[in-house]
Short mmCIF file of C-alpha atoms (C1' of nucleotides) in Angstrom, two decimals:
data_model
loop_
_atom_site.label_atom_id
_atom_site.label_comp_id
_atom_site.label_asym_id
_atom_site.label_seq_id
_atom_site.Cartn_x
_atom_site.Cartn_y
_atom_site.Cartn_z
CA UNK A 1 118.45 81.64 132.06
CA UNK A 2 120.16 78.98 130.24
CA UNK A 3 117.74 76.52 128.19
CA UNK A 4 118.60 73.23 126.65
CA UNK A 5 117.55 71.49 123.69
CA UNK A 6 115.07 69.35 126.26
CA UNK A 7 113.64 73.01 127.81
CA UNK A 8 112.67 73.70 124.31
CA UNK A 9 110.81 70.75 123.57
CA UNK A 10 109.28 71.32 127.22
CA UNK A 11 108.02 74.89 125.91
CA UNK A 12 107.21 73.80 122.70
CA UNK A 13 104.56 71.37 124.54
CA UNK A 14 103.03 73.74 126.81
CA UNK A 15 102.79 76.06 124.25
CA UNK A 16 100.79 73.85 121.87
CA UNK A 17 98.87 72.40 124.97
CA UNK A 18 98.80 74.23 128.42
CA UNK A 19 97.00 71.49 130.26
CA UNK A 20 98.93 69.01 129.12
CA UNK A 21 99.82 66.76 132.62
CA UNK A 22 103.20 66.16 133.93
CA UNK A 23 103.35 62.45 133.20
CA UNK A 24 102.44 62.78 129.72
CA UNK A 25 104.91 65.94 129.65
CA UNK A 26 108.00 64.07 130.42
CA UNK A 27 107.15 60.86 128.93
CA UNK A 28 106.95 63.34 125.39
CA UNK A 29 110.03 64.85 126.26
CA UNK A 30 111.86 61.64 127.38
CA UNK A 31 112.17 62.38 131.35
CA UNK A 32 110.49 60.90 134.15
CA UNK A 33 108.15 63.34 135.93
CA UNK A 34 110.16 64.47 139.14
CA UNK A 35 112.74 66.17 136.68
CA UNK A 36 110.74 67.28 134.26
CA UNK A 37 108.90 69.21 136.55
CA UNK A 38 111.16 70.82 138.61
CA UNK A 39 112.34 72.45 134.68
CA UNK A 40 108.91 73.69 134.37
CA UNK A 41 108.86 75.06 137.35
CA UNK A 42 112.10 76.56 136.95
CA UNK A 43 110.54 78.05 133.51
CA UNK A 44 108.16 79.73 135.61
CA UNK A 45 110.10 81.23 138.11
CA UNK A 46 112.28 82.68 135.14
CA UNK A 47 109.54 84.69 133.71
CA UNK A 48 110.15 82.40 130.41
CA UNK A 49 106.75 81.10 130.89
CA UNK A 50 104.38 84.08 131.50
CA UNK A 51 101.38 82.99 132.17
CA UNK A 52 98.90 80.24 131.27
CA UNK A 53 95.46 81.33 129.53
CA UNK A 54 92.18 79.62 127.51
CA UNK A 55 92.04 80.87 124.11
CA UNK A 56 88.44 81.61 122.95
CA UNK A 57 87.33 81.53 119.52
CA UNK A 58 86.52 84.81 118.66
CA UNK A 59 83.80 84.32 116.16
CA UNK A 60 82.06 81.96 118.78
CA UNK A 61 82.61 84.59 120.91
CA UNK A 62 80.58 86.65 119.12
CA UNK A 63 83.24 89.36 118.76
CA UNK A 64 84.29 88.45 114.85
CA UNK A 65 85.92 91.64 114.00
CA UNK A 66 89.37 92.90 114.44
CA UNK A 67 90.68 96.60 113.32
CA UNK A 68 94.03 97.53 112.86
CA UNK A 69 94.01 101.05 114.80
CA UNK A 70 96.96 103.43 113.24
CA UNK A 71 97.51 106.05 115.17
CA UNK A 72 100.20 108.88 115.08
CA UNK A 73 100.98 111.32 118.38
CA UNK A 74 101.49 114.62 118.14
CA UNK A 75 105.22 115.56 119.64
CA UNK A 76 104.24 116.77 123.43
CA UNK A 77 105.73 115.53 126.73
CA UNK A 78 106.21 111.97 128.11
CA UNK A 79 102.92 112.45 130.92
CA UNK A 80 100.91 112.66 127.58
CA UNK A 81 102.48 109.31 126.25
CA UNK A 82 102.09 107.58 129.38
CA UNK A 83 98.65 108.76 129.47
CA UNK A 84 97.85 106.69 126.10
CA UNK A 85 99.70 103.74 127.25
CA UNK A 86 97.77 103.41 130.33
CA UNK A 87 94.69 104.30 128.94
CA UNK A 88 95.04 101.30 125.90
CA UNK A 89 95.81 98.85 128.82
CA UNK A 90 92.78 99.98 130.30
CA UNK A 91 90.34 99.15 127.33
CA UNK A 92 89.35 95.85 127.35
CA UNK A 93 88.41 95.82 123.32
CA UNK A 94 92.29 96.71 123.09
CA UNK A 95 93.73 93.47 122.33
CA UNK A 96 97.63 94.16 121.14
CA UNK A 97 99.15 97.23 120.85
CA UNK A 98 102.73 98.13 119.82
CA UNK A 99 104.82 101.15 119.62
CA UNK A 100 106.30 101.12 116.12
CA UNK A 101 109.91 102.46 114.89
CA UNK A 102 109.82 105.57 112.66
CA UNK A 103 108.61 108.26 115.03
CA UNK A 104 104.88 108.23 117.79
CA UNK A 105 103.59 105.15 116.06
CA UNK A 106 101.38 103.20 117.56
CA UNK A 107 99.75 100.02 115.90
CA UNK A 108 96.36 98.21 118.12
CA UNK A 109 94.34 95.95 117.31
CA UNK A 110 90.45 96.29 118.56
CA UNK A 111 88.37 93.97 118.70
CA UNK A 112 85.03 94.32 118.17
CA UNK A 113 81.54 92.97 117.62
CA UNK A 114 80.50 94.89 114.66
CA UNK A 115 81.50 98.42 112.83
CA UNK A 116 79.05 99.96 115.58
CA UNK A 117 80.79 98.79 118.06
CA UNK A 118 84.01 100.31 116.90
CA UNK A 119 82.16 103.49 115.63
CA UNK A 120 81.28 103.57 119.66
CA UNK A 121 85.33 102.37 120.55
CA UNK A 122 85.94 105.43 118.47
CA UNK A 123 84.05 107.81 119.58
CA UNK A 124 84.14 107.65 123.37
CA UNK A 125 86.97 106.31 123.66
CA UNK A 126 90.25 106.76 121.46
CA UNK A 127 88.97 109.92 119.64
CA UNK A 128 88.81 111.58 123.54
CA UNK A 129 91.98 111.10 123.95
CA UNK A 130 94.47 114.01 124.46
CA UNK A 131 97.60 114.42 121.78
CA UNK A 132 96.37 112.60 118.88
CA UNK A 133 97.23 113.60 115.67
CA UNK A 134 95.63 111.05 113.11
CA UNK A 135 93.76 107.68 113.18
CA UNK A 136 93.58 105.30 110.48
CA UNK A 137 91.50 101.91 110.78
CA UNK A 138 92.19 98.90 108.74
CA UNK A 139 89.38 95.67 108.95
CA UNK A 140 90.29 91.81 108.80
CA UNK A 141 87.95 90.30 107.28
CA UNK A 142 89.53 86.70 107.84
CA UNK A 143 91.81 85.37 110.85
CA UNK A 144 94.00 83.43 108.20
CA UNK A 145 96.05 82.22 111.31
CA UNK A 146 96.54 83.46 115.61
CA UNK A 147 99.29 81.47 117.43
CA UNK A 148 100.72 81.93 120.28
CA UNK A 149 103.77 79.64 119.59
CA UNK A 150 106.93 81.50 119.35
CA UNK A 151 109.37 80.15 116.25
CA UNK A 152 112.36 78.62 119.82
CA UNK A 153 115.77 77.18 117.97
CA UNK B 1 75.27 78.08 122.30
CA UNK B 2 73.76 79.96 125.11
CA UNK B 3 75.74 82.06 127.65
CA UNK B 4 74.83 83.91 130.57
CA UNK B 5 76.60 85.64 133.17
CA UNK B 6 78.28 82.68 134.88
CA UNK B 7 79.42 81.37 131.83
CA UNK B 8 80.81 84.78 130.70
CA UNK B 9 82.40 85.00 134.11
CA UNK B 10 83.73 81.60 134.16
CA UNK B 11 85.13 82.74 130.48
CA UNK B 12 86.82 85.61 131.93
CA UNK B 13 88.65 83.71 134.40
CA UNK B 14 89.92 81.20 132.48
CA UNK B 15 91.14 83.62 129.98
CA UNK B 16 93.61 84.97 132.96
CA UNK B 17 94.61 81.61 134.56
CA UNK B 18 93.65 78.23 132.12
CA UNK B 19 95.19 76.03 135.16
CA UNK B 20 92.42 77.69 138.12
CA UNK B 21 91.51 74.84 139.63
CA UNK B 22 87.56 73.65 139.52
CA UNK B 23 87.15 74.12 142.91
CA UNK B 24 89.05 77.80 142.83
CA UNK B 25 86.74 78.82 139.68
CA UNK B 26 83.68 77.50 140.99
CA UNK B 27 84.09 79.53 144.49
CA UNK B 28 84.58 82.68 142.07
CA UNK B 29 81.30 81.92 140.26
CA UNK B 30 79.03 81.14 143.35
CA UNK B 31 78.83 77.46 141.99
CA UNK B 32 79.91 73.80 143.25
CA UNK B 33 82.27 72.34 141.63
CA UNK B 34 79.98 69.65 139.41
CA UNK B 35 77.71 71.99 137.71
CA UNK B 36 81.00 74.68 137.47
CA UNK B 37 82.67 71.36 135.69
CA UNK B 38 79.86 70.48 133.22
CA UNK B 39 79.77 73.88 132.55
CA UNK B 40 83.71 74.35 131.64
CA UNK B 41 83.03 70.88 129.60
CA UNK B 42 80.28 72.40 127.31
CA UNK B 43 82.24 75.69 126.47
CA UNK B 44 84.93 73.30 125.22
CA UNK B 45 82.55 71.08 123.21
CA UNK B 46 81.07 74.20 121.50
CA UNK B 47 84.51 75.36 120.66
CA UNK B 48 84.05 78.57 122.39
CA UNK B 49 86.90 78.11 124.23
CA UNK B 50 89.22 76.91 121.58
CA UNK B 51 92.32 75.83 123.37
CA UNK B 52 94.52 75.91 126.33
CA UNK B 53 98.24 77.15 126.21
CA UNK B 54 101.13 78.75 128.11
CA UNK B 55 102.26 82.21 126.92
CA UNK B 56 105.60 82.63 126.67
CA UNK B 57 107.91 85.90 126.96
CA UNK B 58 108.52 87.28 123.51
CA UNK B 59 111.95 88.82 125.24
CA UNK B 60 113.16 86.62 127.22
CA UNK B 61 112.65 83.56 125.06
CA UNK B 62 115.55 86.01 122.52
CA UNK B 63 112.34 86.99 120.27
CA UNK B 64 111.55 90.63 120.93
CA UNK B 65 111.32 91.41 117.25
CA UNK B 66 107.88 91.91 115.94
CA UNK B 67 107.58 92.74 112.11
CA UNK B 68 104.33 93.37 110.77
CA UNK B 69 103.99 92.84 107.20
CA UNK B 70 101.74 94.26 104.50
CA UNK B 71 101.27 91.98 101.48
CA UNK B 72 99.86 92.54 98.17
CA UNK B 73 98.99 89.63 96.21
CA UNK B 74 98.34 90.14 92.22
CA UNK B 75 95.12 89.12 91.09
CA UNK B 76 95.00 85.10 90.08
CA UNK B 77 93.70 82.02 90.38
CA UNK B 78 92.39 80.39 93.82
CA UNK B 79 94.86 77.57 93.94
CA UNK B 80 97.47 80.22 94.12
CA UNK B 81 96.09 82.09 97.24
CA UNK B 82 95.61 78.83 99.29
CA UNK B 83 99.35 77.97 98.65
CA UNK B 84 99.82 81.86 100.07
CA UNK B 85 97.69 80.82 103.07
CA UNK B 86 99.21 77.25 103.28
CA UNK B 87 102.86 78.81 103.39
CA UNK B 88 102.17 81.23 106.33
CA UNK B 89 100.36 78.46 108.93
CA UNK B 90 103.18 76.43 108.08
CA UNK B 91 105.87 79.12 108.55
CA UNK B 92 106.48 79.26 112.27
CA UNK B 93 107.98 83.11 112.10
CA UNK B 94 104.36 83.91 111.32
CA UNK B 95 102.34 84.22 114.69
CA UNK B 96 99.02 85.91 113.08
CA UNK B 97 98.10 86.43 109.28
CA UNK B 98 94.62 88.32 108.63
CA UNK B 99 92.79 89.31 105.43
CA UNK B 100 91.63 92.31 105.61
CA UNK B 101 89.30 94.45 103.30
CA UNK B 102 89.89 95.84 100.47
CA UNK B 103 91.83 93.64 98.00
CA UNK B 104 94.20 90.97 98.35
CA UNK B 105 95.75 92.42 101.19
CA UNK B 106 97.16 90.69 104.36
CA UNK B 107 98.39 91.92 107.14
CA UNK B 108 101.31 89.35 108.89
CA UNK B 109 102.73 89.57 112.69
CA UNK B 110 106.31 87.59 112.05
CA UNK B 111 108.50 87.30 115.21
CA UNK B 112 112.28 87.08 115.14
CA UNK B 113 114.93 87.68 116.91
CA UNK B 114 116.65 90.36 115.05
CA UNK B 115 116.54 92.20 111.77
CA UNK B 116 119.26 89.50 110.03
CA UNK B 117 116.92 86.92 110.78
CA UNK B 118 113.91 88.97 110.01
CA UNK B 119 116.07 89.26 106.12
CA UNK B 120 116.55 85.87 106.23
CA UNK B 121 113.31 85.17 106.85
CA UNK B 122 112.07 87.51 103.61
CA UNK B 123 114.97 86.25 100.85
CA UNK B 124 114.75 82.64 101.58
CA UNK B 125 110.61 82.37 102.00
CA UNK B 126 108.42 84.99 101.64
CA UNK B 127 109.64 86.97 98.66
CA UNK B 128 109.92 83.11 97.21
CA UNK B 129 106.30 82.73 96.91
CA UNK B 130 104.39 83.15 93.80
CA UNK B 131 102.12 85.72 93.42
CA UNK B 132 103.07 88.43 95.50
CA UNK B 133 102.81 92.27 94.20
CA UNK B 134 104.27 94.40 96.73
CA UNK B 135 105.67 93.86 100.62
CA UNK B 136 105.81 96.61 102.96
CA UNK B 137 107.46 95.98 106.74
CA UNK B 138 107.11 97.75 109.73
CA UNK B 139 108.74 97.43 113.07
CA UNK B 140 107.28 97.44 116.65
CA UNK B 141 109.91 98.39 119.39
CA UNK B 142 107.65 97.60 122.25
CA UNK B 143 104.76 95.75 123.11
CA UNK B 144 102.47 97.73 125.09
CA UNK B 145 100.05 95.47 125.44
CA UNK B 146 99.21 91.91 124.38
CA UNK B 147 95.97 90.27 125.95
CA UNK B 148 93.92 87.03 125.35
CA UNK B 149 91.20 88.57 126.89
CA UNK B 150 88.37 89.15 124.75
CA UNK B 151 85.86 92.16 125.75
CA UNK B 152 82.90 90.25 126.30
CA UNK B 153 80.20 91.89 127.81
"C1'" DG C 1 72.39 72.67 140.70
"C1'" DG C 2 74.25 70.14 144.91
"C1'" DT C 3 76.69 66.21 147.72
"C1'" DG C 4 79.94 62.94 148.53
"C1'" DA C 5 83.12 59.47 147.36
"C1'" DA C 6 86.23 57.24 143.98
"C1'" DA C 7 89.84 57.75 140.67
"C1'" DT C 8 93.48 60.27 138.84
"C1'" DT C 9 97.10 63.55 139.10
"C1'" DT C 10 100.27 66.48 141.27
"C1'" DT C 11 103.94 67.20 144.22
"C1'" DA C 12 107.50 66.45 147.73
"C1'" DG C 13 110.95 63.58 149.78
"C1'" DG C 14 114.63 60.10 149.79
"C1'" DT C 15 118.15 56.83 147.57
"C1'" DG C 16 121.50 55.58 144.23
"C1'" DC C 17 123.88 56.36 139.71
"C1'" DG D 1 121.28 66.31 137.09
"C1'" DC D 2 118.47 62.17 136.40
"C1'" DA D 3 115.91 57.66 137.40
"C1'" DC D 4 113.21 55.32 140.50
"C1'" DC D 5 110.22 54.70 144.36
"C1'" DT D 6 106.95 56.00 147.87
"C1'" DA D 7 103.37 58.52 149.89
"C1'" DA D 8 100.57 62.52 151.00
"C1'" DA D 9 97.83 66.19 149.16
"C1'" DA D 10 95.06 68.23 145.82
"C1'" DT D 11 92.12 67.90 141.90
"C1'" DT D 12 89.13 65.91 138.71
"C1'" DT D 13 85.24 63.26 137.78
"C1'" DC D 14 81.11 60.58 138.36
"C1'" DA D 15 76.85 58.42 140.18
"C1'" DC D 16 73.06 59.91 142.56
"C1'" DC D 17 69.82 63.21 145.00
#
DNA sequence: GGTGAAATTTTAGGTGC
DNA sequence: GCACCTAAAATTTCACC
């Protein structure tokens, strides 16, 4: 999809505020409404915009901790790795997870209540799982910054 | 602030869709729309839910590049970490930053969209800050997952 | 917490530049 | 492709029970 310098802004917007209303929209962005919603609609439709979501505050939340989840697979076939994949999706305290370069990385983050709580993530859950060769947990003690607005032109 | 089950639910769905509509959410509770309303109203007030924003597609807005970065920081005065912190929420490459335990250790997500800018990125800002005693990068090549949704109850 | 009505916003259509 | 206008539909919001 092509985007232009006033698709940016659009995104930028949303991004920052995704309730923000059409007329305010394009009066920021310096259309009137009729166009400036047919782009964000056309945004949508691309699969540019993903999805729209409320972000809690995870200390008010209750759920203050996050862990940085290491783990390293053992070589075995692809059933096995699709196994893991669907089984992180599946975990609700699974937040992010990414498959790193190097070799069968994989980098989560869990969030969690409390160091029980992850003792408990641990235990039933990741340690169970099949073709696992090591785990190594890292704690945040601080959320220094979490944004959700990519770095666009 | 209290919560109980409604709230949590109502929480739950607006952590898929921020744009449900009242009258759509308060079906999915079992509540009218008023007392759904006043409810949404006094989860924002308390700051539980923090903010409302589209999500965009690290891919196909030409981002795919996730680096996360290990950083070191030598042991100094105060002043000199909150210029660290103050340099990362301002740098828009950085999408989360956490302190986590141990020692002066944080943990950055940067997004890019390639490893030239990802150098860039380290010669003309990070590696200029004061301070800093070692950095160690790591690549993702795939997001496996990457949820708002917080495990509550 | 529920009801109903008012106010605001969204959204679609049509015309001309 | 955009501005402008109009109007219908949907949604939010509020006073009141």
């Amino acid at each position: 999809m092509q985007i232009d310098a006033i698709d940016r802004k659009i995104l930028a917007l949303l991004q920052e505020d995704g309730r923000i209303s059409i007329a305010d929209l394009s009066a920021r962005v310096g259309l009137s409404p009729s166009p400036c919603l047919r782009r964000v609609r056309a945004l949508e439709a691309s699969g540019l915009i993903a999805r729209y979501v409320a972000v809690l505050n995870q200390r008010a939340a209750g759920l203050p901790v996050s862990v940085f989840v290491s783990i390293k697979l053992e070589r075995q076939r692809e059933e096995a790795l699709d196994a893991f994949s669907a089984a992180i999706r599946r975990w609700p305290e699974v937040l992010e997870c990414y498959l790193m370069t190097g070799q069968r990385d994989y980098l989560l983050r869990v969030v969690v209540a409390d160091l029980e709580s992850y003792e408990r993530f641990l235990k039933t859950k990741l340690t169970r799982l099949e073709g696992i060769a090591s785990i190594e947990s890292s704690f945040a003690l601080e959320q220094v910054k979490y944004s959700n607005v990519l770095p666009l032109g």
